XYZ file of C-alpha atoms in Angstrom:
661
model
C -11.967 -126.213 -1.491
C -9.884 -126.575 1.673
C -6.638 -128.468 1.497
C -3.190 -128.545 2.998
C -0.674 -126.051 1.633
C 1.692 -127.436 -0.971
C 5.405 -127.763 -0.357
C 6.219 -124.533 -2.178
C 3.777 -122.607 0.009
C 5.317 -124.182 3.090
C 8.623 -122.772 1.916
C 7.033 -119.319 1.990
C 5.712 -119.993 5.492
C 9.185 -120.849 6.744
C 10.568 -117.730 5.097
C 7.880 -115.635 6.771
C 8.602 -117.121 10.164
C 12.267 -116.305 9.777
C 11.541 -112.788 8.503
C 9.024 -111.711 11.122
C 9.322 -113.505 14.412
C 7.231 -111.576 16.892
C 5.957 -112.546 20.325
C 2.278 -113.354 20.490
C 0.245 -110.175 20.932
C -2.811 -109.947 23.133
C -5.982 -109.040 21.327
C -6.573 -105.917 23.399
C -5.310 -103.720 20.578
C -8.311 -104.322 18.312
C -10.784 -101.650 17.192
C -13.032 -102.426 20.147
C -14.730 -105.740 19.346
C -18.050 -105.710 21.186
C -19.733 -109.148 21.615
C -23.399 -109.008 20.703
C -24.829 -111.746 22.962
C -24.081 -113.767 26.071
C -22.923 -116.664 23.892
C -20.624 -114.299 21.995
C -19.179 -113.066 25.282
C -18.469 -116.625 26.396
C -16.794 -117.380 23.074
C -14.786 -114.153 23.261
C -13.541 -115.028 26.752
C -12.419 -118.499 25.722
C -8.686 -118.495 24.993
C -8.021 -119.170 21.302
C -5.636 -121.971 20.389
C -2.019 -120.806 20.139
C -1.035 -119.741 16.639
C 2.461 -119.561 15.259
C 3.277 -116.985 12.570
C 3.147 -119.723 9.930
C -0.047 -121.478 11.049
C -2.262 -121.887 7.945
C -5.723 -120.474 8.618
C -7.240 -120.703 5.137
C -6.143 -122.319 1.911
C -7.854 -122.402 -1.461
C -7.617 -121.994 -5.218
C -8.691 -118.778 -6.920
C -8.811 -117.369 -10.400
C -7.927 -113.821 -11.330
C -9.617 -110.823 -12.914
C -9.954 -110.680 -15.903
C -11.035 -114.314 -16.070
C -8.438 -115.138 -18.721
C -5.627 -114.472 -16.234
C -3.667 -117.068 -14.234
C -4.919 -119.160 -11.326
C -3.467 -119.039 -7.821
C -3.221 -121.053 -4.620
C -3.774 -118.740 -1.634
C -2.782 -119.478 1.945
C -3.609 -117.107 4.792
C -1.504 -117.166 7.980
C -1.620 -114.836 11.007
C 1.034 -112.610 9.447
C 0.877 -112.930 5.670
C -1.070 -113.902 2.581
C 0.886 -116.373 0.439
C 0.223 -116.373 -3.303
C 1.434 -119.195 -5.549
C 0.653 -119.225 -9.266
C -0.701 -122.582 -10.466
C -1.589 -122.025 -14.120
C -0.708 -121.554 -16.877
C 2.729 -122.428 -15.477
C 3.765 -122.678 -11.819
C 6.472 -120.240 -10.834
C 9.739 -121.716 -9.620
C 10.485 -118.469 -7.768
C 7.219 -116.600 -7.187
C 7.426 -112.818 -7.425
C 5.233 -110.896 -5.035
C 4.096 -114.190 -3.525
C 4.368 -113.019 0.092
C 2.035 -110.198 1.153
C 2.788 -109.209 4.752
C -0.273 -108.079 6.704
C 1.754 -105.137 7.981
C 1.573 -103.787 4.428
C -2.186 -104.360 3.963
C -4.663 -101.524 4.493
C -7.828 -103.547 3.937
C -9.837 -105.751 1.647
C -13.292 -106.005 0.113
C -15.551 -108.359 -1.790
C -16.845 -107.496 -5.251
C -19.272 -108.883 -7.773
C -19.542 -108.681 -11.513
C -22.139 -106.416 -13.039
C -22.807 -109.139 -15.576
C -25.771 -111.325 -14.523
C -24.122 -114.255 -16.307
C -21.022 -114.260 -14.080
C -21.520 -116.582 -11.081
C -18.084 -115.814 -9.596
C -17.406 -113.550 -6.631
C -14.262 -111.472 -6.195
C -11.918 -110.754 -3.313
C -9.626 -107.690 -3.479
C -6.672 -106.961 -1.167
C -5.143 -103.463 -0.945
C -1.433 -103.370 -0.148
C 1.363 -100.817 0.196
C 4.606 -102.732 -0.341
C 7.992 -101.099 -0.177
C 9.733 -100.560 -3.488
C 13.374 -101.055 -4.326
C 14.148 -97.507 -3.226
C 12.345 -97.966 0.083
C 9.187 -95.951 -0.617
C 5.709 -97.438 -0.497
C 3.495 -97.765 -3.553
C -0.163 -98.710 -3.614
C -0.997 -102.046 -5.230
C -4.051 -104.292 -5.297
C -4.619 -107.978 -5.938
C -8.060 -109.175 -7.037
C -8.909 -112.881 -6.928
C -11.874 -114.726 -8.442
C -13.806 -117.192 -6.290
C -15.317 -119.545 -8.879
C -15.105 -123.022 -7.373
C -18.882 -123.388 -6.894
C -21.727 -123.446 -9.383
C -23.762 -120.609 -7.844
C -22.945 -117.024 -7.030
C -24.202 -117.403 -3.450
C -21.677 -120.159 -2.701
C -18.817 -118.250 -4.331
C -19.828 -115.103 -2.480
C -19.754 -116.967 0.835
C -16.201 -118.153 0.069
C -15.000 -114.658 -0.879
C -16.612 -113.241 2.262
C -14.963 -115.937 4.381
C -11.533 -114.851 3.165
C -12.310 -111.139 3.487
C -13.677 -111.633 7.012
C -10.678 -113.674 8.142
C -8.242 -111.142 6.738
C -10.128 -108.226 8.319
C -10.142 -109.982 11.695
C -6.381 -110.495 11.495
C -5.809 -106.881 10.513
C -7.906 -105.537 13.386
C -6.784 -107.986 16.058
C -10.156 -109.718 16.357
C -10.262 -113.393 17.422
C -11.093 -116.055 14.862
C -13.294 -118.982 15.924
C -11.523 -122.278 16.352
C -14.231 -124.269 14.549
C -13.512 -122.586 11.221
C -16.985 -121.011 10.947
C -15.869 -117.628 9.626
C -18.760 -115.347 8.650
C -19.148 -111.561 8.385
C -21.093 -111.616 11.674
C -17.709 -111.727 13.427
C -17.051 -108.133 12.413
C -18.240 -105.238 14.603
C -19.533 -102.018 13.110
C -16.916 -99.919 11.337
C -15.077 -97.573 13.698
C -16.148 -93.923 13.449
C -13.272 -91.459 13.271
C -13.211 -87.674 13.338
C -10.427 -86.343 11.117
C -9.186 -82.821 11.850
C -7.087 -81.569 8.951
C -4.936 -78.464 9.189
C -4.675 -77.423 5.520
C -1.921 -74.952 6.383
C 0.350 -77.506 8.070
C 3.892 -78.148 6.907
C 4.342 -76.718 3.422
C 0.601 -76.256 2.959
C 0.231 -79.739 1.444
C -1.759 -81.362 4.271
C -5.112 -81.328 2.476
C -3.583 -82.636 -0.746
C -1.836 -85.448 1.113
C -5.004 -86.248 3.033
C -7.084 -86.398 -0.139
C -4.562 -88.422 -2.148
C -3.286 -90.819 0.518
C -5.200 -90.828 3.820
C -8.807 -90.915 2.620
C -8.245 -93.694 0.074
C -6.460 -95.846 2.626
C -9.029 -95.527 5.425
C -11.762 -96.177 2.859
C -9.975 -99.367 1.832
C -9.857 -100.339 5.517
C -13.632 -99.872 5.841
C -13.387 -97.105 8.448
C -16.147 -94.514 8.738
C -15.114 -90.892 9.125
C -16.106 -87.264 9.340
C -13.572 -84.706 8.150
C -13.229 -81.102 9.255
C -10.620 -78.629 8.078
C -9.437 -76.314 10.837
C -9.628 -72.643 9.968
C -7.597 -70.890 12.628
C -5.470 -71.310 15.712
C -7.303 -73.083 18.576
C -10.097 -74.166 16.221
C -9.462 -77.842 17.020
C -9.652 -77.105 20.750
C -13.012 -75.409 20.314
C -14.364 -78.272 18.203
C -13.538 -81.058 20.653
C -15.119 -79.115 23.488
C -18.497 -79.309 21.720
C -18.332 -82.948 20.587
C -20.627 -85.727 21.697
C -17.692 -88.025 22.299
C -19.830 -91.144 22.628
C -20.374 -91.040 18.850
C -16.676 -91.323 18.025
C -14.142 -94.106 18.360
C -11.190 -91.777 17.829
C -10.073 -88.256 16.953
C -7.322 -88.149 14.327
C -5.289 -85.034 13.556
C -3.932 -84.791 10.026
C -1.230 -82.208 10.618
C 1.873 -81.712 12.718
C 2.084 -81.906 16.494
C 0.365 -78.545 17.088
C -3.221 -79.619 16.332
C -2.962 -82.644 18.633
C -1.778 -80.271 21.375
C -5.001 -78.303 20.883
C -7.144 -81.461 20.900
C -5.722 -82.826 24.155
C -5.980 -79.493 25.940
C -9.523 -79.053 24.637
C -10.529 -82.453 26.016
C -9.011 -81.628 29.387
C -10.883 -78.317 29.532
C -14.280 -80.000 29.255
C -16.416 -80.392 32.396
C -16.335 -84.168 31.795
C -12.568 -84.183 31.281
C -12.074 -87.424 33.233
C -14.013 -89.356 30.587
C -13.174 -87.057 27.670
C -9.424 -87.526 27.961
C -9.886 -91.284 27.538
C -11.049 -90.691 23.955
C -8.419 -92.295 21.708
C -6.470 -89.748 19.690
C -4.173 -90.355 16.761
C -1.890 -88.436 14.457
C -1.230 -88.692 10.731
C 1.860 -86.573 10.018
C 1.344 -83.756 7.533
C 3.218 -80.967 9.313
C 6.787 -79.814 9.728
C 7.077 -81.145 13.273
C 6.103 -84.831 13.345
C 7.764 -86.023 16.533
C 4.924 -88.138 17.905
C 4.396 -89.742 14.499
C 8.069 -90.709 14.491
C 7.581 -92.436 17.847
C 4.423 -94.204 16.583
C 6.326 -95.329 13.491
C 9.076 -96.821 15.669
C 6.539 -98.449 17.999
C 4.962 -100.122 14.966
C 8.288 -101.704 14.022
C 8.843 -99.699 10.833
C 12.147 -98.294 9.686
C 12.658 -94.518 10.208
C 10.782 -92.542 7.567
C 9.987 -88.974 6.546
C 7.376 -87.247 4.418
C 4.930 -89.391 2.466
C 6.549 -92.638 3.652
C 6.001 -91.675 7.300
C 2.396 -90.725 6.512
C 1.739 -94.064 4.798
C 3.325 -96.014 7.664
C 1.182 -94.240 10.261
C -1.922 -94.619 8.091
C -1.316 -98.372 7.839
C -1.043 -98.578 11.627
C -4.259 -96.574 12.010
C -6.079 -98.977 9.689
C -5.013 -101.871 11.911
C -6.551 -100.225 14.974
C -5.261 -100.478 18.515
C -4.506 -98.016 21.275
C -1.906 -97.495 23.956
C -1.945 -95.498 27.220
C -0.277 -92.115 26.791
C 1.495 -90.203 29.536
C 0.719 -86.494 29.708
C 2.713 -83.738 31.351
C 0.885 -81.078 33.349
C 2.815 -77.799 32.971
C 2.179 -74.919 35.387
C 3.404 -71.543 34.145
C 4.514 -68.472 36.042
C 1.028 -66.905 35.872
C -0.473 -70.000 37.484
C -2.195 -71.188 34.317
C -1.805 -74.793 33.281
C -1.495 -76.674 29.984
C -0.906 -80.305 29.136
C 1.940 -81.627 27.036
C 2.285 -84.941 25.226
C 5.710 -84.158 23.792
C 8.236 -81.803 25.357
C 9.135 -78.690 27.271
C 12.212 -76.899 25.935
C 14.400 -73.963 26.905
C 17.512 -72.685 25.198
C 18.856 -73.963 21.900
C 15.931 -76.296 21.052
C 13.211 -73.712 21.730
C 15.210 -70.984 19.982
C 15.489 -73.086 16.818
C 11.831 -74.079 16.997
C 10.466 -70.549 17.199
C 13.043 -68.727 15.063
C 12.615 -71.263 12.239
C 8.911 -70.400 11.923
C 9.831 -67.954 9.164
C 11.120 -70.915 7.123
C 7.892 -72.946 7.446
C 7.630 -73.195 3.657
C 10.646 -75.549 3.768
C 8.752 -78.166 5.778
C 10.917 -80.254 8.094
C 14.056 -78.764 6.507
C 13.243 -75.575 8.396
C 14.670 -77.174 11.561
C 17.922 -78.042 9.804
C 18.334 -74.492 8.574
C 17.341 -73.164 11.994
C 19.930 -75.408 13.632
C 22.688 -74.069 11.393
C 21.685 -70.486 12.166
C 21.404 -71.288 15.873
C 24.894 -72.736 15.929
C 26.216 -69.560 14.344
C 24.728 -67.467 17.163
C 24.994 -69.925 20.026
C 23.686 -68.559 23.351
C 23.929 -69.747 26.930
C 21.285 -69.249 29.597
C 21.632 -69.181 33.348
C 18.995 -71.017 35.333
C 18.064 -73.289 38.190
C 16.835 -76.763 37.295
C 15.292 -79.149 39.832
C 13.672 -82.543 39.434
C 12.131 -85.397 41.399
C 14.104 -88.508 40.395
C 12.249 -91.610 39.283
C 12.241 -94.410 41.820
C 13.151 -96.926 39.106
C 15.640 -95.886 36.473
C 14.795 -96.883 32.883
C 17.081 -98.991 30.775
C 20.129 -97.024 29.736
C 20.534 -96.057 26.098
C 22.463 -98.609 24.078
C 25.968 -97.200 23.491
C 26.926 -99.829 20.940
C 26.037 -97.816 17.862
C 28.556 -95.476 16.353
C 28.054 -91.926 15.170
C 26.083 -91.826 11.898
C 27.264 -89.816 8.966
C 25.860 -86.348 8.606
C 22.792 -85.970 6.421
C 22.323 -82.789 4.454
C 18.732 -81.535 4.591
C 19.398 -78.057 3.252
C 17.980 -78.714 -0.210
C 15.125 -76.357 -0.895
C 11.666 -77.910 -0.728
C 8.952 -77.164 -3.279
C 7.145 -73.887 -2.866
C 3.907 -74.061 -0.858
C 0.782 -74.823 -2.824
C -1.141 -71.708 -3.899
C -4.250 -70.828 -1.977
C -6.427 -71.700 -4.947
C -5.251 -75.309 -4.780
C -7.186 -75.895 -1.566
C -10.796 -76.929 -1.656
C -13.251 -74.766 0.317
C -13.088 -75.213 4.061
C -15.610 -77.906 4.915
C -17.435 -77.496 8.174
C -18.055 -81.233 8.180
C -17.383 -83.717 5.419
C -18.818 -87.162 6.111
C -17.814 -89.915 3.693
C -18.829 -87.627 0.844
C -18.026 -88.501 -2.792
C -14.845 -86.475 -2.730
C -12.933 -86.430 -6.010
C -9.904 -88.611 -5.381
C -7.764 -88.590 -8.511
C -5.356 -91.522 -8.474
C -2.814 -92.512 -11.113
C -3.375 -95.804 -12.846
C -1.088 -98.230 -11.041
C -0.423 -101.865 -11.765
C -0.154 -104.639 -9.240
C 2.910 -106.919 -9.272
C 2.690 -109.405 -12.120
C -0.537 -107.942 -13.494
C -0.891 -105.441 -16.345
C -4.340 -104.220 -15.329
C -4.938 -100.812 -13.725
C -5.950 -100.908 -10.089
C -9.325 -99.985 -8.576
C -10.295 -96.344 -8.381
C -11.742 -95.386 -5.004
C -15.158 -93.951 -4.477
C -16.093 -92.819 -0.970
C -19.742 -92.579 -1.925
C -20.747 -96.132 -1.307
C -18.658 -96.736 1.778
C -16.236 -99.074 0.030
C -13.794 -99.252 -2.860
C -15.274 -99.486 -6.321
C -13.644 -100.707 -9.478
C -13.810 -98.484 -12.508
C -16.195 -99.573 -15.232
C -13.486 -99.913 -17.857
C -11.022 -101.693 -15.555
C -11.259 -105.131 -17.090
C -10.848 -104.098 -20.718
C -12.973 -105.092 -23.679
C -15.195 -108.107 -23.086
C -14.862 -108.093 -19.256
C -17.808 -107.013 -17.146
C -16.899 -104.330 -14.572
C -17.074 -105.102 -10.864
C -19.017 -103.343 -8.138
C -18.691 -103.415 -4.318
C -20.325 -106.248 -2.424
C -20.170 -105.128 1.227
C -19.485 -107.738 3.885
C -22.104 -106.412 6.270
C -25.043 -104.091 5.630
C -25.515 -101.315 8.140
C -27.397 -102.803 11.091
C -30.758 -101.258 11.978
C -30.367 -98.194 14.110
C -26.796 -97.513 13.092
C -26.499 -93.721 12.830
C -25.357 -92.415 9.491
C -22.520 -89.918 9.456
C -24.946 -87.182 8.483
C -27.170 -88.072 11.476
C -24.470 -87.518 14.063
C -25.006 -84.773 16.583
C -24.060 -81.355 15.268
C -20.603 -80.235 16.266
C -20.732 -77.124 18.366
C -17.798 -75.026 19.407
C -16.716 -73.475 22.607
C -16.406 -69.696 22.908
C -14.269 -68.523 20.044
C -11.226 -66.544 21.074
C -10.290 -65.558 17.519
C -12.489 -64.266 14.744
C -13.086 -66.741 11.955
C -11.062 -66.093 8.850
C -11.905 -67.072 5.318
C -8.261 -67.255 4.345
C -5.000 -68.096 6.057
C -5.043 -67.736 9.830
C -3.349 -64.523 10.942
C 0.239 -65.284 11.919
C 1.074 -64.590 15.522
C 4.799 -65.208 15.819
C 6.042 -65.024 19.375
C 2.578 -64.860 20.892
C 2.143 -67.226 23.853
C -0.441 -69.933 23.377
C -3.574 -69.918 25.477
C -3.520 -72.118 28.557
C -6.372 -73.490 30.623
C -7.156 -74.989 33.980
C -8.574 -78.487 34.287
C -7.378 -82.034 34.590
C -6.057 -83.946 37.579
C -4.300 -82.189 40.479
C -0.508 -82.061 40.609
C 0.070 -83.808 43.912
C 3.869 -83.909 43.475
C 4.314 -80.170 42.960
C 4.454 -77.537 45.701
C 3.347 -74.051 44.619
C 5.786 -72.161 42.398
C 8.071 -69.957 44.464
C 8.036 -72.233 47.515
C 10.762 -74.552 48.718
C 11.025 -77.987 47.159
C 11.002 -81.204 49.222
C 14.391 -82.632 50.220
C 14.144 -85.602 47.838
C 14.435 -83.285 44.811
C 17.752 -82.721 43.009
C 18.704 -79.133 42.140
C 21.413 -77.801 39.852
C 22.222 -74.200 38.979
C 24.477 -72.884 36.260
C 24.779 -71.890 32.620
C 23.027 -74.096 30.074
C 22.947 -74.271 26.304
C 19.662 -76.191 26.422
C 17.290 -77.991 28.744
C 14.819 -80.476 27.288
C 12.079 -82.430 29.073
C 10.567 -85.038 26.739
C 7.943 -87.777 27.125
C 8.106 -89.967 23.963
C 11.250 -91.158 22.257
C 11.291 -88.653 19.388
C 11.915 -84.915 19.316
C 11.339 -84.927 15.548
C 10.465 -87.500 12.934
C 14.198 -88.189 12.541
C 15.473 -87.115 15.986
C 15.466 -89.792 18.708
C 16.138 -87.785 21.845
C 15.134 -90.498 24.364
C 15.570 -93.849 22.588
C 14.534 -95.861 25.652
C 11.320 -93.889 26.325
C 7.883 -95.482 26.048
C 4.444 -93.939 25.708
C 3.410 -95.114 29.181
C 6.603 -95.443 31.219
C 5.379 -92.793 33.688
C 8.576 -90.774 33.249
C 9.691 -87.479 31.842
C 13.150 -87.775 30.319
C 15.376 -84.801 31.116
C 18.325 -83.867 28.916
C 20.545 -80.840 29.356
C 23.707 -79.463 27.812
C 25.886 -77.222 29.961
C 27.822 -74.241 28.695
C 31.343 -74.739 27.425
C 30.430 -77.167 24.656
C 31.847 -76.283 21.256
C 29.668 -75.746 18.222
C 31.214 -78.804 16.571
C 30.467 -81.004 19.595
C 26.868 -79.750 19.752
C 26.434 -80.477 16.059
C 27.785 -84.003 16.595
C 25.188 -84.540 19.323
C 22.309 -83.642 17.024
C 23.705 -85.719 14.176
C 23.983 -88.707 16.519
C 20.432 -88.033 17.716
C 19.177 -89.061 14.267
C 19.824 -92.658 15.348
C 19.517 -92.151 19.089
C 23.268 -92.599 19.607
C 24.060 -89.259 21.240
C 24.455 -90.771 24.719
C 27.212 -93.050 23.423
C 29.475 -90.120 22.485
C 30.606 -89.613 26.066
C 30.104 -85.847 25.865
C 30.949 -84.371 29.307
C 28.523 -81.475 28.814
C 25.494 -83.728 28.177
C 23.378 -84.781 31.151
C 20.370 -87.034 31.539
C 17.910 -88.000 34.283
C 14.562 -89.773 34.417
C 12.075 -87.931 36.615
C 8.460 -87.777 37.697
C 8.373 -83.991 38.030
C 10.636 -80.984 37.494
C 10.921 -77.249 38.002
C 12.739 -74.820 35.706
C 13.607 -71.302 36.901
C 15.281 -69.163 34.215
C 17.673 -66.625 35.738
C 18.351 -64.966 32.374
C 15.897 -62.097 31.811
C 15.173 -62.957 28.176
C 14.588 -66.272 26.464
C 12.082 -68.610 24.836
C 10.124 -71.415 26.450
C 8.089 -73.883 24.404
C 5.574 -76.594 25.250
C 5.096 -79.108 22.422
C 6.734 -76.629 20.060
C 4.332 -73.798 21.022
C 5.724 -70.704 22.718
C 4.460 -70.022 26.230
C 5.035 -67.188 28.675
C 8.617 -66.805 29.806
C 9.371 -67.363 33.467
C 9.498 -70.120 36.073
C 7.506 -73.241 35.320
C 7.076 -76.695 36.773
C 5.558 -79.919 35.517
C 4.444 -83.359 36.636
C 3.858 -86.584 34.713
C 0.366 -88.076 34.834
C 0.902 -91.706 33.765
C -1.511 -93.101 31.206
C -3.851 -90.107 31.367
C -4.500 -90.124 27.613
C -5.026 -92.818 24.993
C -3.050 -92.902 21.749
C -4.005 -94.828 18.605
C -0.763 -96.581 17.678
C -1.735 -99.756 15.862
C -0.334 -103.101 17.007
C 3.198 -103.126 18.404
C 5.876 -104.341 16.049
C 9.315 -105.844 16.217
C 12.044 -103.247 15.504
C 13.767 -103.882 12.252
C 11.082 -106.208 10.897
C 11.233 -104.428 7.533
C 14.899 -105.193 7.061
């Protein structure tokens, strides 16, 4: 069945190489491939032969489902699946013939329920971008029928599914071409924490309709818990047996991840606990970290469902990255840890005052910005920082100011309380009802598979093939190895001491209430006690400020790039401040330029920037608002220090910016 790709396929390979030229990536971003024997370890340590983006790995001829459909030549390369129709008539210009792996969530093998059908089936789940830029789910099912027996056809379908899964997860492929399902480790186990009240109250609906189907297609195992109140996520992670999980994923905005990280750092075993990979799937109003993950993955800027699908695709690929955390000491002496930002002035005012517009989703910040500009305040304070020894690359000033985008259109009203399912204490790969519209794949009139989470893999509906076609059923690549714990056999999840009574409905709103803070984590060796003199190598400025912002990642919001040159593990906190005297129009221009990260190119004399390892902020104005990761904390002097690479963030493989263009 193996052969060299035809000339038309080679044309696709050249097009792919031109479209997506990326440097070779190390295989350290995989979902934790664990060799199972000494021989496996030796093979894993052997450097694989160098592969170019267009190197053909597999090539073969497949039929389609239903059997009366066309036949295809498939070629798999490290970055794409090439599809060329052979019969009934070869296409001069194939449509949908290039499936980039960056758009693939997973694949599976299937078999016919008819005992007379000796073919095996190979299904690929994709999320290509449409003409308007949004992603739409599609699937391509191919029929392996080149052999006389089902066992031989099944082995061929499994060879393709295994190779594609290895490429998606960053696992090495053997050089001798012996590709079997034994190459695949056990499915990663993820704990999903869903805040059903996040954003416009649509988090559970989005999770059910988009996240769960996609991670099921990727073959990931999961437990799902809906948070019921503030600090619930913090309490949950304190009682986890972390050895049973490969990652903790928050399906919400930035607030739940803040709780998770602080809960891990409050554990007695915090040094090991904080190494647990964490991830975020954006379903809230503030999705700053997700915006940074989206950029790191090489995707174009996105909002809403498109941002969620991008981040879900990256999660399915697996891969982690060290994450800097910021230890923040407050005036009372308590400490909390930040992965995002510390803000004072205009940014924190907008963040907290816009809470009343939460039903608008991310548009609440736009409305809050307009109101904040109308009542612009200045704050007097003293700001000190320890400069970084090595300055980061300066922001690129080449880009011009983007046109203003209006985000003041009203969003849909929040979903009624009755639309939510009951709060699950723990849902583990249960047969959740996942209604999906009947979609059609490119060039195929058939409806696509309907997911069932009951059997651990996608399942095709019984009436999918139409009259006269036997329905297909899952044919898993690997059975569960002996001793593999089922999701229901995992250790029970206990909680730390509850600080808020459980509520059966919406959590009681506490606007303006400071968030709880906790001791724990590494010592701050760069910080003298609050109220004492700073070392001479610190820089201090005092005056009137419109805002002061200390930020770790690149994004302040999903569409606000405050520090375009920042990285997850650069060991720096990026300090931005705006002094008093700036006009409302100039401040608005800064935030509009921040949508593309071009605000430093405006030459605004009131805007300042410094890269630092630690800082101290002493408000001299008696009243104001301070926030840490968008959560209000006690008002007063505070100081903070970066702890490089303290956490681990699930980001997916790194991408090349602009690769979707």
